[in-house]
PDB file of C-alpha atoms and ligand atoms in Angstrom:
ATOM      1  CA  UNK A  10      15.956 -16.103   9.316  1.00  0.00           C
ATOM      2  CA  UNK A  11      16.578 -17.037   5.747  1.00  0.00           C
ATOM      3  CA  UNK A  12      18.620 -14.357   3.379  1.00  0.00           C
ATOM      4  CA  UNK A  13      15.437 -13.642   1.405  1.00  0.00           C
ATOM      5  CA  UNK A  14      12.658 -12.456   4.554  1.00  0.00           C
ATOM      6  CA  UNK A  15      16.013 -10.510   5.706  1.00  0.00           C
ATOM      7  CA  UNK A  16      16.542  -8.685   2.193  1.00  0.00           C
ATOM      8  CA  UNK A  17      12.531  -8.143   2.567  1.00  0.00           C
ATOM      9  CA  UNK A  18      13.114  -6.650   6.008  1.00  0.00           C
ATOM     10  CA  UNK A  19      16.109  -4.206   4.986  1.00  0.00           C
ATOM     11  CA  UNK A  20      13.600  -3.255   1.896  1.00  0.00           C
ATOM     12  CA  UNK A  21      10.529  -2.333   4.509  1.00  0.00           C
ATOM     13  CA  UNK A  22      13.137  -0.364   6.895  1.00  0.00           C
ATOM     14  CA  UNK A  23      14.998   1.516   4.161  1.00  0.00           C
ATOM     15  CA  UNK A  24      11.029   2.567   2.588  1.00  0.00           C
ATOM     16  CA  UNK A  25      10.206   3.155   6.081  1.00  0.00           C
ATOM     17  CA  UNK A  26      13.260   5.611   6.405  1.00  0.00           C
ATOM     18  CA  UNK A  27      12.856   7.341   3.260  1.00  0.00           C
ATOM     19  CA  UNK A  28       9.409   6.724   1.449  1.00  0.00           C
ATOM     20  CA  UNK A  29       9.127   7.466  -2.121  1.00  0.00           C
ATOM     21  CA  UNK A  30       6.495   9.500  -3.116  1.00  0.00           C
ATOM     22  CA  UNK A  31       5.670  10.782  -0.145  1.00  0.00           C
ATOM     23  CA  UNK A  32       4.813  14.547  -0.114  1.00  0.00           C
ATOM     24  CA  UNK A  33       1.343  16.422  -0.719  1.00  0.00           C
ATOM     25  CA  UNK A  34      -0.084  17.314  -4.188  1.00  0.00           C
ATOM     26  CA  UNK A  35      -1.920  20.531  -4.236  1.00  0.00           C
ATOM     27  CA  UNK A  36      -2.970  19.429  -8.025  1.00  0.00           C
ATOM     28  CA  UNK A  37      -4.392  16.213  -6.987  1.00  0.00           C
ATOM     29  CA  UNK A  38      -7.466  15.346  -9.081  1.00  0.00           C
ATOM     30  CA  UNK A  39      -8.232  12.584  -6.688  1.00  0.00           C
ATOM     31  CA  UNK A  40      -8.026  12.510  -2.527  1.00  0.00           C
ATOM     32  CA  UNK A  41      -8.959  10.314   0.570  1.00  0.00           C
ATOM     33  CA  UNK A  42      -7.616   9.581   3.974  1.00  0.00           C
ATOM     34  CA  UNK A  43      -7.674   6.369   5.513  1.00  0.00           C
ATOM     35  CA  UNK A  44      -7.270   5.477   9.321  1.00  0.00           C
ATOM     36  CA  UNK A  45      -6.225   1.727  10.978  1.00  0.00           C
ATOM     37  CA  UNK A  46      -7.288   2.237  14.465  1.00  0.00           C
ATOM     38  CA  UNK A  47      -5.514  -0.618  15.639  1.00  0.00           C
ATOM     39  CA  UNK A  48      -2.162   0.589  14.781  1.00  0.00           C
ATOM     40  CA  UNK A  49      -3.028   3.510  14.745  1.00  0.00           C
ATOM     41  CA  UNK A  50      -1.854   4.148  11.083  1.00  0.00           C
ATOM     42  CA  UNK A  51      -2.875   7.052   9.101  1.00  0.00           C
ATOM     43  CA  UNK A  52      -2.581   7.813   5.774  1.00  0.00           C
ATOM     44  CA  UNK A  53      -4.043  10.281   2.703  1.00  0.00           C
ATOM     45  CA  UNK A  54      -3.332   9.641  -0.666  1.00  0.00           C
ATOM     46  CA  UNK A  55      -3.201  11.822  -3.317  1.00  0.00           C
ATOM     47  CA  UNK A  56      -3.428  10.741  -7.273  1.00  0.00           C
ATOM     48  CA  UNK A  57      -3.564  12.248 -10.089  1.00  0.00           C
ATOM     49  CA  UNK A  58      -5.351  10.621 -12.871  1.00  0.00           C
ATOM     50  CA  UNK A  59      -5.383  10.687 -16.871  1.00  0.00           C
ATOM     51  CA  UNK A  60      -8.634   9.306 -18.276  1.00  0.00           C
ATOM     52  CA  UNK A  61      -8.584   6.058 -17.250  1.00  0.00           C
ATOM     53  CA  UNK A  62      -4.745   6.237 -15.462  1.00  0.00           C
ATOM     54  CA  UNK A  63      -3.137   7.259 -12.566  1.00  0.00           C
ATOM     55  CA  UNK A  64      -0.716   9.799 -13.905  1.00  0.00           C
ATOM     56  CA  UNK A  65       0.750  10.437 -10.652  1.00  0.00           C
ATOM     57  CA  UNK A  66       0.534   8.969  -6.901  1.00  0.00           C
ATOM     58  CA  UNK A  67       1.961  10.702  -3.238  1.00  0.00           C
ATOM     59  CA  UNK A  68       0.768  10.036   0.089  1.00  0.00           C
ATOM     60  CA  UNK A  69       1.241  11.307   3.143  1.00  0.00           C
ATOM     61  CA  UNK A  70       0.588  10.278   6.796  1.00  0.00           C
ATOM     62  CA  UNK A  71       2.387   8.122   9.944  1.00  0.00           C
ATOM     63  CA  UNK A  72       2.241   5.350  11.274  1.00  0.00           C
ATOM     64  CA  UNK A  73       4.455   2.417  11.426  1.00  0.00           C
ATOM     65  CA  UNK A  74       6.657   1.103   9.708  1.00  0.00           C
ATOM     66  CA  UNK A  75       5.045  -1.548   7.518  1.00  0.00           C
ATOM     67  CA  UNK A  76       2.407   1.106   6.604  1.00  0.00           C
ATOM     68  CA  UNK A  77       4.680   3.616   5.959  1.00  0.00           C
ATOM     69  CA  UNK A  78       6.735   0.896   3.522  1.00  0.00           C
ATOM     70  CA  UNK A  79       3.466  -0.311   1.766  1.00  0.00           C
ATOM     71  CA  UNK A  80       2.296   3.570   1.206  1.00  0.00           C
ATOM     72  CA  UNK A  81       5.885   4.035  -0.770  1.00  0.00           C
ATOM     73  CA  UNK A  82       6.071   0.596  -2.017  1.00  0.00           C
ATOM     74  CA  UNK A  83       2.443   0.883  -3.499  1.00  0.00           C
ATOM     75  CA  UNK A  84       2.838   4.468  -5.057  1.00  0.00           C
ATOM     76  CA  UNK A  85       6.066   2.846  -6.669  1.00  0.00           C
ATOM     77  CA  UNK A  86       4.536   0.199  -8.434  1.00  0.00           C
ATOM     78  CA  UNK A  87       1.211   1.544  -9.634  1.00  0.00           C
ATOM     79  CA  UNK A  88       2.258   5.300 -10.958  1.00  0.00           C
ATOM     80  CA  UNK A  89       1.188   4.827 -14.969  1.00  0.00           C
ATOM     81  CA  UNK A  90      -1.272   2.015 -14.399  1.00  0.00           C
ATOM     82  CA  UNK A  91      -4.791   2.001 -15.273  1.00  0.00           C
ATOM     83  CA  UNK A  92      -7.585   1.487 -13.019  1.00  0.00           C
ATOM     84  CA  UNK A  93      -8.001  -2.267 -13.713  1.00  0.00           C
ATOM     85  CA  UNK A  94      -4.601  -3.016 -13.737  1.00  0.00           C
ATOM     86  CA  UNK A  95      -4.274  -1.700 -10.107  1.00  0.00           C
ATOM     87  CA  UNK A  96      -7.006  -3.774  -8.855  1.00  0.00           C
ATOM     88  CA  UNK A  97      -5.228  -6.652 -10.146  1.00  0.00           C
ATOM     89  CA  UNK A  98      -2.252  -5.723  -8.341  1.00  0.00           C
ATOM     90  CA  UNK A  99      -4.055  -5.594  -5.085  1.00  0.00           C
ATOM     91  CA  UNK A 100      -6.312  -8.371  -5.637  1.00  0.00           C
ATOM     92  CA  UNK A 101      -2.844 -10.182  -5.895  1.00  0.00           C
ATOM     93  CA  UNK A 102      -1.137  -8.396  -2.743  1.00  0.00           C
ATOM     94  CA  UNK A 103      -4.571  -8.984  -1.105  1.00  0.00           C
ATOM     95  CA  UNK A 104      -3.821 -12.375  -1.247  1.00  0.00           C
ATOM     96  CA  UNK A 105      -0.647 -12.543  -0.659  1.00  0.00           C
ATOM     97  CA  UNK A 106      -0.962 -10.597   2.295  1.00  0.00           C
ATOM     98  CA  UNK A 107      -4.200 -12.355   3.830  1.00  0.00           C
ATOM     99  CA  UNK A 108      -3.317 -16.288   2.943  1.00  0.00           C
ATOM    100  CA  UNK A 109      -1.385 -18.978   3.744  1.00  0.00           C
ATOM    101  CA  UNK A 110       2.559 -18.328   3.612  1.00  0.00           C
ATOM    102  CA  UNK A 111       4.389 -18.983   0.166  1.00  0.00           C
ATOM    103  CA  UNK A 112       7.233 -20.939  -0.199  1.00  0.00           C
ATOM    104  CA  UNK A 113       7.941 -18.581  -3.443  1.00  0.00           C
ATOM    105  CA  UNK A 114       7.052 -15.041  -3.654  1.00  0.00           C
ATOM    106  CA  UNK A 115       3.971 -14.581  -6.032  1.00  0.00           C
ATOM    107  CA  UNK A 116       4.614 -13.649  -9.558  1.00  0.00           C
ATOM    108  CA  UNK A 117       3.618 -10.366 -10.867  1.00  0.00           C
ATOM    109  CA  UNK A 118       3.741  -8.145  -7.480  1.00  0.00           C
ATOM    110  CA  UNK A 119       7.454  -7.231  -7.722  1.00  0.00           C
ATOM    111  CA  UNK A 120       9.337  -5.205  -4.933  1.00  0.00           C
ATOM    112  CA  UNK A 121       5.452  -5.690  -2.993  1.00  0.00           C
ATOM    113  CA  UNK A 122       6.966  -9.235  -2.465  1.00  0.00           C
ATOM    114  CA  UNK A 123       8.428  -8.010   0.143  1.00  0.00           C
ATOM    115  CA  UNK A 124       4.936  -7.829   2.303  1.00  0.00           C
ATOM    116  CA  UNK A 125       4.609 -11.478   1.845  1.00  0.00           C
ATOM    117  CA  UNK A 126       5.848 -12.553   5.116  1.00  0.00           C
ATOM    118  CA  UNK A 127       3.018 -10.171   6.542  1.00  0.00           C
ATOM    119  CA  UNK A 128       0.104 -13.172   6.166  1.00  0.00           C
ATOM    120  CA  UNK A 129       2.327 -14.552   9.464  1.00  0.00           C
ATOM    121  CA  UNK A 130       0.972 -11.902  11.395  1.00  0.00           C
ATOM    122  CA  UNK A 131      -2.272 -11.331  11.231  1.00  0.00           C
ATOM    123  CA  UNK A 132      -2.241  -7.718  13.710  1.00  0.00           C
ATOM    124  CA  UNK A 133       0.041  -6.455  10.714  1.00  0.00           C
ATOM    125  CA  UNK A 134      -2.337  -7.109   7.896  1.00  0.00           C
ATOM    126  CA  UNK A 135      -4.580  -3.965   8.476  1.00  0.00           C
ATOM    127  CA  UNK A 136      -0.956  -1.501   8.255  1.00  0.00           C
ATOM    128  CA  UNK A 137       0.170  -3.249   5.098  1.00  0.00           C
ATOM    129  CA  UNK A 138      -3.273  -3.180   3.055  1.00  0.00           C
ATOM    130  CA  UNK A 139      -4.566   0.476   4.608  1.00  0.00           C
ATOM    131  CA  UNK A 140      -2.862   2.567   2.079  1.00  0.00           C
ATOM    132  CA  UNK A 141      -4.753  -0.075  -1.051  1.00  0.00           C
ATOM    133  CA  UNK A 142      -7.424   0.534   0.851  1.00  0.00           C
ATOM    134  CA  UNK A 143      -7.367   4.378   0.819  1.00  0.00           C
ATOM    135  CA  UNK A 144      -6.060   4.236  -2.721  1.00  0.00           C
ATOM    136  CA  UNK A 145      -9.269   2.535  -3.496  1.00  0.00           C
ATOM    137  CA  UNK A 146     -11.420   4.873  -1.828  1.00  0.00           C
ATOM    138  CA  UNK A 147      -9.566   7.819  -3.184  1.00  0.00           C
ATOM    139  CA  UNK A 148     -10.231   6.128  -7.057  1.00  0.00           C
ATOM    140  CA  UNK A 149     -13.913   5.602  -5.874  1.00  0.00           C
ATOM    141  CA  UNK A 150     -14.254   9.447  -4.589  1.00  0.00           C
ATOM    142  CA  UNK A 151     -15.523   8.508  -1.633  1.00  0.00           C
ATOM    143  CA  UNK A 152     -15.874  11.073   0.531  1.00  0.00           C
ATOM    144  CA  UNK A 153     -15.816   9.506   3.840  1.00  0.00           C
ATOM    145  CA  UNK A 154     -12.543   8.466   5.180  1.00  0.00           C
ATOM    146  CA  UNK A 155     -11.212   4.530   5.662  1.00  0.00           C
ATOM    147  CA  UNK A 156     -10.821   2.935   8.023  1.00  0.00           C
ATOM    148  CA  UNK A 157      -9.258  -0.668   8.231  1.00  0.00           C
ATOM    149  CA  UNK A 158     -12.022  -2.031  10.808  1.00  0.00           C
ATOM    150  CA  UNK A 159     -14.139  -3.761   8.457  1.00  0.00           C
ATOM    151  CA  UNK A 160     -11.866  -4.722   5.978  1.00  0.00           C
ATOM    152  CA  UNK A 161      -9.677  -7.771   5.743  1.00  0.00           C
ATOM    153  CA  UNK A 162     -11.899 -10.169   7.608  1.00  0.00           C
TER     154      UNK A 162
HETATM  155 ZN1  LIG B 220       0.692  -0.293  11.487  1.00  0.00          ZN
END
């Protein structure tokens, strides 16, 4: 294993451990819950949002422990971003999490670098993108919650 997947490893364990972000918000403009049935991952998100920003972002849920990682990781990394900036994010992580593997971690994504070794397996793709995924939904209001089954394919 080469230093940098191990450093990615230690960062996904020590978010897993102790997840930013991760409590309720009772003032939450903005709400959904998301499910990935084959890990059986679930997650809500909460955000707050400013006009056209998310102010502030929490979640909530279990799961394991790359969902639980991604959930923190995410919340980190888009708290005072507008909408369209966040989709750029994921389109990025989408990609980096869904495509061939990178010799070099993709520019612009940050600590979510860490996900990149994800794309290797394929089961773990759903658990990594779920909390995007109910992020999105919860930006959308959509009612109804996630789940990972159609997504990603
Ligand atoms: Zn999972």
């Amino acid at each position: 294993m080469s230093d940098l997947s191990e450093l990615y490893q230690e960062t996904i364990l020590d978010h897993n451990k102790k997840p930013r972000n991760f409590r309720p918000m009772p003032e939450a403009d903005l709400h959904a819950e998301g499910f990935n049935p084959l890990c059986g991952d679930q997650i809500q998100i909460f955000v707050k949002a400013k006009g056209d920003m998310v102010e502030d972002v929490s979640f909530q849920g279990s799961g394991c422990a790359i969902s639980k990682a991604s959930g923190s990781l995410m919340t980190d990394s888009i708290k005072g971003k507008t909408r369209g900036e966040i989709e750029a994010i994921f389109g990025k992580f989408h990609e980096m999490v869904t495509g061939e593997p990178h010799a070099e971690p993709p520019e612009g994504l940050g600590k979510l670098a860490v996900f990149s070794g994800v794309c290797e397996f394929p089961s773990r793709v759903k658990c990594a993108t779920l909390a995007w995924h109910t992020l999105k939904a919860a930006l959308e209001r959509k009612g109804e919650p996630v789940t990972t089954e159609k997504e990603d394919e």
